[in-house]
């Protein structure tokens, strides 16, 4: 994984999905420039954002910002957009995953306990579905891995288009957070 400094600022009037797609493309393009010595390289760039009422919730600045985001998400359904771009010297392709996540109502004690855990740090929308915040989720329509930040089904299909794979299809139940699904 490359450490890239790509500015993540939504342009005025830019639709939320286009913003997420653009940032993923810019990350992949910047990554390709760093590995230009390898002409056969395929670089992935991805971005995931939480969207409520057309407002993009990026990573919170601090604990107060995180608590504010969680208060606004509580008892509501929001959209999680994950875009993945793949680029090589001669090709570019992109996929996007759209998931709807419904949170249960949260009181200040739930929010304070989650903030104290520190899991909110570095997470779009101030939560990570793969951790303690999974208990906030009443309903998920879409991709669990997309909400985590990398939609695996879509990414595998994207990479197959670049000649990688096929990836195995696992038919056994998946175990997440100690619960079989």
PDB file of C-alpha atoms in Angstrom:
ATOM      1  CA  UNK A   1       0.000   0.000   0.000  1.00  0.00           C
ATOM      2  CA  UNK A   2       1.317   3.401  -0.979  1.00  0.00           C
ATOM      3  CA  UNK A   3       0.991   6.464   1.216  1.00  0.00           C
ATOM      4  CA  UNK A   4      -0.451   9.157  -1.043  1.00  0.00           C
ATOM      5  CA  UNK A   5      -1.499  12.676  -0.163  1.00  0.00           C
ATOM      6  CA  UNK A   6      -4.570  13.207  -2.333  1.00  0.00           C
ATOM      7  CA  UNK A   7      -6.780  16.168  -1.371  1.00  0.00           C
ATOM      8  CA  UNK A   8     -10.318  14.992  -0.676  1.00  0.00           C
ATOM      9  CA  UNK A   9     -12.473  18.063  -1.254  1.00  0.00           C
ATOM     10  CA  UNK A  10     -15.852  17.978  -2.950  1.00  0.00           C
ATOM     11  CA  UNK A  11     -16.177  20.596  -5.673  1.00  0.00           C
ATOM     12  CA  UNK A  12     -19.155  22.987  -5.612  1.00  0.00           C
ATOM     13  CA  UNK A  13     -22.126  21.326  -7.303  1.00  0.00           C
ATOM     14  CA  UNK A  14     -20.309  17.989  -7.657  1.00  0.00           C
ATOM     15  CA  UNK A  15     -22.694  15.069  -7.064  1.00  0.00           C
ATOM     16  CA  UNK A  16     -21.631  12.872  -4.129  1.00  0.00           C
ATOM     17  CA  UNK A  17     -21.121   9.747  -6.262  1.00  0.00           C
ATOM     18  CA  UNK A  18     -19.022  11.634  -8.813  1.00  0.00           C
ATOM     19  CA  UNK A  19     -16.898  13.049  -5.995  1.00  0.00           C
ATOM     20  CA  UNK A  20     -16.166   9.571  -4.611  1.00  0.00           C
ATOM     21  CA  UNK A  21     -15.419   8.232  -8.123  1.00  0.00           C
ATOM     22  CA  UNK A  22     -13.065  11.158  -8.820  1.00  0.00           C
ATOM     23  CA  UNK A  23     -11.104  10.697  -5.603  1.00  0.00           C
ATOM     24  CA  UNK A  24     -10.705   6.961  -6.283  1.00  0.00           C
ATOM     25  CA  UNK A  25      -9.430   7.735  -9.821  1.00  0.00           C
ATOM     26  CA  UNK A  26      -6.992  10.347  -8.499  1.00  0.00           C
ATOM     27  CA  UNK A  27      -5.630   7.931  -5.894  1.00  0.00           C
ATOM     28  CA  UNK A  28      -5.116   5.192  -8.498  1.00  0.00           C
ATOM     29  CA  UNK A  29      -3.498   7.618 -10.947  1.00  0.00           C
ATOM     30  CA  UNK A  30      -1.147   8.982  -8.297  1.00  0.00           C
ATOM     31  CA  UNK A  31      -0.256   5.434  -7.291  1.00  0.00           C
ATOM     32  CA  UNK A  32       0.530   4.492 -10.887  1.00  0.00           C
ATOM     33  CA  UNK A  33       2.910   7.451 -11.151  1.00  0.00           C
ATOM     34  CA  UNK A  34       4.791   6.127  -8.102  1.00  0.00           C
ATOM     35  CA  UNK A  35       5.276   2.681  -9.676  1.00  0.00           C
ATOM     36  CA  UNK A  36       5.926   3.879 -13.227  1.00  0.00           C
ATOM     37  CA  UNK A  37       9.130   1.820 -13.347  1.00  0.00           C
ATOM     38  CA  UNK A  38       6.957  -1.308 -13.605  1.00  0.00           C
ATOM     39  CA  UNK A  39       5.096  -1.143 -16.946  1.00  0.00           C
ATOM     40  CA  UNK A  40       2.936  -4.180 -16.087  1.00  0.00           C
ATOM     41  CA  UNK A  41       1.661  -2.710 -12.794  1.00  0.00           C
ATOM     42  CA  UNK A  42      -2.050  -2.459 -12.092  1.00  0.00           C
ATOM     43  CA  UNK A  43      -2.838  -0.025  -9.300  1.00  0.00           C
ATOM     44  CA  UNK A  44      -6.055   0.152  -7.307  1.00  0.00           C
ATOM     45  CA  UNK A  45      -7.329   3.340  -5.739  1.00  0.00           C
ATOM     46  CA  UNK A  46     -10.459   3.474  -3.632  1.00  0.00           C
ATOM     47  CA  UNK A  47     -12.555   5.891  -1.648  1.00  0.00           C
ATOM     48  CA  UNK A  48     -15.538   5.371   0.630  1.00  0.00           C
ATOM     49  CA  UNK A  49     -17.840   8.084   1.928  1.00  0.00           C
ATOM     50  CA  UNK A  50     -20.990   8.241   4.012  1.00  0.00           C
ATOM     51  CA  UNK A  51     -23.735  10.457   2.551  1.00  0.00           C
ATOM     52  CA  UNK A  52     -26.811  11.791   4.358  1.00  0.00           C
ATOM     53  CA  UNK A  53     -29.156  14.303   2.728  1.00  0.00           C
ATOM     54  CA  UNK A  54     -26.528  14.894  -0.005  1.00  0.00           C
ATOM     55  CA  UNK A  55     -23.927  15.852   2.606  1.00  0.00           C
ATOM     56  CA  UNK A  56     -20.711  13.870   2.425  1.00  0.00           C
ATOM     57  CA  UNK A  57     -19.492  12.832   5.870  1.00  0.00           C
ATOM     58  CA  UNK A  58     -15.748  12.396   5.579  1.00  0.00           C
ATOM     59  CA  UNK A  59     -13.419  11.487   8.410  1.00  0.00           C
ATOM     60  CA  UNK A  60     -14.202  13.444  11.571  1.00  0.00           C
ATOM     61  CA  UNK A  61     -11.763  16.135  12.668  1.00  0.00           C
ATOM     62  CA  UNK A  62     -12.049  15.252  16.346  1.00  0.00           C
ATOM     63  CA  UNK A  63     -14.272  13.513  18.915  1.00  0.00           C
ATOM     64  CA  UNK A  64     -16.837  16.333  18.920  1.00  0.00           C
ATOM     65  CA  UNK A  65     -17.158  16.160  15.135  1.00  0.00           C
ATOM     66  CA  UNK A  66     -17.504  12.364  15.344  1.00  0.00           C
ATOM     67  CA  UNK A  67     -20.247  12.620  17.978  1.00  0.00           C
ATOM     68  CA  UNK A  68     -22.082  15.171  15.831  1.00  0.00           C
ATOM     69  CA  UNK A  69     -21.972  12.851  12.821  1.00  0.00           C
ATOM     70  CA  UNK A  70     -23.282   9.909  14.849  1.00  0.00           C
ATOM     71  CA  UNK A  71     -26.137  12.015  16.274  1.00  0.00           C
ATOM     72  CA  UNK A  72     -27.173  12.926  12.732  1.00  0.00           C
ATOM     73  CA  UNK A  73     -26.965   9.306  11.515  1.00  0.00           C
ATOM     74  CA  UNK A  74     -28.885   7.914  14.511  1.00  0.00           C
ATOM     75  CA  UNK A  75     -32.324   6.566  13.647  1.00  0.00           C
ATOM     76  CA  UNK A  76     -31.845   7.327   9.940  1.00  0.00           C
ATOM     77  CA  UNK A  77     -30.848   5.610   6.717  1.00  0.00           C
ATOM     78  CA  UNK A  78     -27.749   6.845   4.932  1.00  0.00           C
ATOM     79  CA  UNK A  79     -25.884   5.925   1.776  1.00  0.00           C
ATOM     80  CA  UNK A  80     -22.350   4.534   1.695  1.00  0.00           C
ATOM     81  CA  UNK A  81     -20.562   5.003  -1.622  1.00  0.00           C
ATOM     82  CA  UNK A  82     -17.388   3.008  -2.308  1.00  0.00           C
ATOM     83  CA  UNK A  83     -15.593   3.530  -5.606  1.00  0.00           C
ATOM     84  CA  UNK A  84     -12.633   1.481  -6.814  1.00  0.00           C
ATOM     85  CA  UNK A  85     -10.453   2.448  -9.766  1.00  0.00           C
ATOM     86  CA  UNK A  86      -7.906   0.225 -11.443  1.00  0.00           C
ATOM     87  CA  UNK A  87      -5.279   1.742 -13.726  1.00  0.00           C
ATOM     88  CA  UNK A  88      -2.376   0.402 -15.706  1.00  0.00           C
ATOM     89  CA  UNK A  89      -0.111   1.968 -18.318  1.00  0.00           C
ATOM     90  CA  UNK A  90      -2.724   1.376 -21.010  1.00  0.00           C
ATOM     91  CA  UNK A  91      -6.058   1.000 -19.295  1.00  0.00           C
ATOM     92  CA  UNK A  92      -8.398   2.416 -16.690  1.00  0.00           C
ATOM     93  CA  UNK A  93     -11.602   0.925 -15.267  1.00  0.00           C
ATOM     94  CA  UNK A  94     -13.822   1.732 -12.329  1.00  0.00           C
ATOM     95  CA  UNK A  95     -16.607   0.207 -10.270  1.00  0.00           C
ATOM     96  CA  UNK A  96     -18.840   1.586  -7.557  1.00  0.00           C
ATOM     97  CA  UNK A  97     -20.788   0.032  -4.705  1.00  0.00           C
ATOM     98  CA  UNK A  98     -23.839   1.751  -3.242  1.00  0.00           C
ATOM     99  CA  UNK A  99     -25.134   0.541   0.113  1.00  0.00           C
ATOM    100  CA  UNK A 100     -27.934   1.796   2.333  1.00  0.00           C
ATOM    101  CA  UNK A 101     -27.317   1.565   6.072  1.00  0.00           C
ATOM    102  CA  UNK A 102     -30.046   2.171   8.641  1.00  0.00           C
ATOM    103  CA  UNK A 103     -28.948   3.035  12.170  1.00  0.00           C
ATOM    104  CA  UNK A 104     -31.077   2.455  15.254  1.00  0.00           C
ATOM    105  CA  UNK A 105     -31.802   5.518  17.368  1.00  0.00           C
ATOM    106  CA  UNK A 106     -28.795   6.276  19.587  1.00  0.00           C
ATOM    107  CA  UNK A 107     -28.799   8.148  22.848  1.00  0.00           C
ATOM    108  CA  UNK A 108     -25.900  10.179  24.196  1.00  0.00           C
ATOM    109  CA  UNK A 109     -24.617   7.244  26.293  1.00  0.00           C
ATOM    110  CA  UNK A 110     -24.293   4.999  23.197  1.00  0.00           C
ATOM    111  CA  UNK A 111     -22.489   7.744  21.309  1.00  0.00           C
ATOM    112  CA  UNK A 112     -20.196   8.599  24.231  1.00  0.00           C
ATOM    113  CA  UNK A 113     -19.225   4.935  24.716  1.00  0.00           C
ATOM    114  CA  UNK A 114     -18.416   4.567  21.023  1.00  0.00           C
ATOM    115  CA  UNK A 115     -16.410   7.796  20.962  1.00  0.00           C
ATOM    116  CA  UNK A 116     -14.453   6.598  24.021  1.00  0.00           C
ATOM    117  CA  UNK A 117     -13.540   3.396  22.131  1.00  0.00           C
ATOM    118  CA  UNK A 118     -11.575   5.426  19.560  1.00  0.00           C
ATOM    119  CA  UNK A 119     -12.899   3.275  16.685  1.00  0.00           C
ATOM    120  CA  UNK A 120     -14.329   6.367  14.988  1.00  0.00           C
ATOM    121  CA  UNK A 121     -10.878   7.764  14.192  1.00  0.00           C
ATOM    122  CA  UNK A 122     -10.044   7.761  10.492  1.00  0.00           C
ATOM    123  CA  UNK A 123     -13.470   6.441   9.495  1.00  0.00           C
ATOM    124  CA  UNK A 124     -15.859   8.125   7.080  1.00  0.00           C
ATOM    125  CA  UNK A 125     -19.050   8.959   8.913  1.00  0.00           C
ATOM    126  CA  UNK A 126     -17.274   8.371  12.242  1.00  0.00           C
ATOM    127  CA  UNK A 127     -17.925   4.632  12.343  1.00  0.00           C
ATOM    128  CA  UNK A 128     -16.523   1.303  11.259  1.00  0.00           C
ATOM    129  CA  UNK A 129     -19.201  -1.294  10.562  1.00  0.00           C
ATOM    130  CA  UNK A 130     -16.667  -4.074  11.152  1.00  0.00           C
ATOM    131  CA  UNK A 131     -16.284  -3.118  14.816  1.00  0.00           C
ATOM    132  CA  UNK A 132     -18.454  -2.128  17.743  1.00  0.00           C
ATOM    133  CA  UNK A 133     -20.635   0.131  15.554  1.00  0.00           C
ATOM    134  CA  UNK A 134     -22.123  -2.936  13.889  1.00  0.00           C
ATOM    135  CA  UNK A 135     -24.634  -2.962  16.765  1.00  0.00           C
ATOM    136  CA  UNK A 136     -25.906   0.424  15.522  1.00  0.00           C
ATOM    137  CA  UNK A 137     -26.937  -1.135  12.198  1.00  0.00           C
ATOM    138  CA  UNK A 138     -30.579  -2.091  12.049  1.00  0.00           C
ATOM    139  CA  UNK A 139     -30.541  -2.860   8.317  1.00  0.00           C
ATOM    140  CA  UNK A 140     -27.980  -3.052   5.547  1.00  0.00           C
ATOM    141  CA  UNK A 141     -28.888  -3.184   1.893  1.00  0.00           C
ATOM    142  CA  UNK A 142     -25.811  -3.599  -0.250  1.00  0.00           C
ATOM    143  CA  UNK A 143     -22.229  -4.627   0.406  1.00  0.00           C
ATOM    144  CA  UNK A 144     -20.886  -5.179   3.930  1.00  0.00           C
ATOM    145  CA  UNK A 145     -17.308  -5.052   2.587  1.00  0.00           C
ATOM    146  CA  UNK A 146     -18.207  -1.911   0.622  1.00  0.00           C
ATOM    147  CA  UNK A 147     -19.277  -0.196   3.836  1.00  0.00           C
ATOM    148  CA  UNK A 148     -15.972  -1.343   5.369  1.00  0.00           C
ATOM    149  CA  UNK A 149     -14.156   0.444   2.550  1.00  0.00           C
ATOM    150  CA  UNK A 150     -13.381  -2.063  -0.214  1.00  0.00           C
ATOM    151  CA  UNK A 151     -16.288  -3.812  -1.950  1.00  0.00           C
ATOM    152  CA  UNK A 152     -14.771  -7.251  -2.496  1.00  0.00           C
ATOM    153  CA  UNK A 153     -17.224  -8.603  -5.088  1.00  0.00           C
ATOM    154  CA  UNK A 154     -16.903  -5.526  -7.278  1.00  0.00           C
ATOM    155  CA  UNK A 155     -13.112  -5.342  -6.813  1.00  0.00           C
ATOM    156  CA  UNK A 156     -12.677  -8.997  -7.799  1.00  0.00           C
ATOM    157  CA  UNK A 157     -14.693  -8.409 -10.990  1.00  0.00           C
ATOM    158  CA  UNK A 158     -12.622  -5.302 -11.741  1.00  0.00           C
ATOM    159  CA  UNK A 159      -9.350  -7.224 -11.317  1.00  0.00           C
ATOM    160  CA  UNK A 160     -10.635 -10.115 -13.443  1.00  0.00           C
ATOM    161  CA  UNK A 161     -11.060  -7.564 -16.231  1.00  0.00           C
ATOM    162  CA  UNK A 162      -7.308  -6.905 -15.947  1.00  0.00           C
ATOM    163  CA  UNK A 163      -6.502 -10.625 -16.206  1.00  0.00           C
ATOM    164  CA  UNK A 164      -6.265 -11.443 -12.492  1.00  0.00           C
ATOM    165  CA  UNK A 165      -8.297 -14.322 -11.106  1.00  0.00           C
ATOM    166  CA  UNK A 166     -10.665 -15.982 -11.344  1.00  0.00           C
ATOM    167  CA  UNK A 167     -11.147 -15.627  -7.637  1.00  0.00           C
ATOM    168  CA  UNK A 168     -12.623 -18.575  -5.746  1.00  0.00           C
ATOM    169  CA  UNK A 169     -16.285 -18.531  -4.858  1.00  0.00           C
ATOM    170  CA  UNK A 170     -16.765 -19.535  -1.245  1.00  0.00           C
ATOM    171  CA  UNK A 171     -20.122 -21.105  -0.504  1.00  0.00           C
ATOM    172  CA  UNK A 172     -19.659 -21.750   3.223  1.00  0.00           C
ATOM    173  CA  UNK A 173     -21.235 -19.329   5.720  1.00  0.00           C
ATOM    174  CA  UNK A 174     -19.171 -16.242   6.392  1.00  0.00           C
ATOM    175  CA  UNK A 175     -18.278 -15.540  10.006  1.00  0.00           C
ATOM    176  CA  UNK A 176     -18.257 -11.855  10.951  1.00  0.00           C
ATOM    177  CA  UNK A 177     -17.757 -10.545  14.444  1.00  0.00           C
ATOM    178  CA  UNK A 178     -18.293 -14.030  15.839  1.00  0.00           C
ATOM    179  CA  UNK A 179     -21.755 -14.441  14.295  1.00  0.00           C
ATOM    180  CA  UNK A 180     -22.417 -16.831  11.411  1.00  0.00           C
ATOM    181  CA  UNK A 181     -24.436 -15.294   8.630  1.00  0.00           C
TER     182      UNK A 181
END
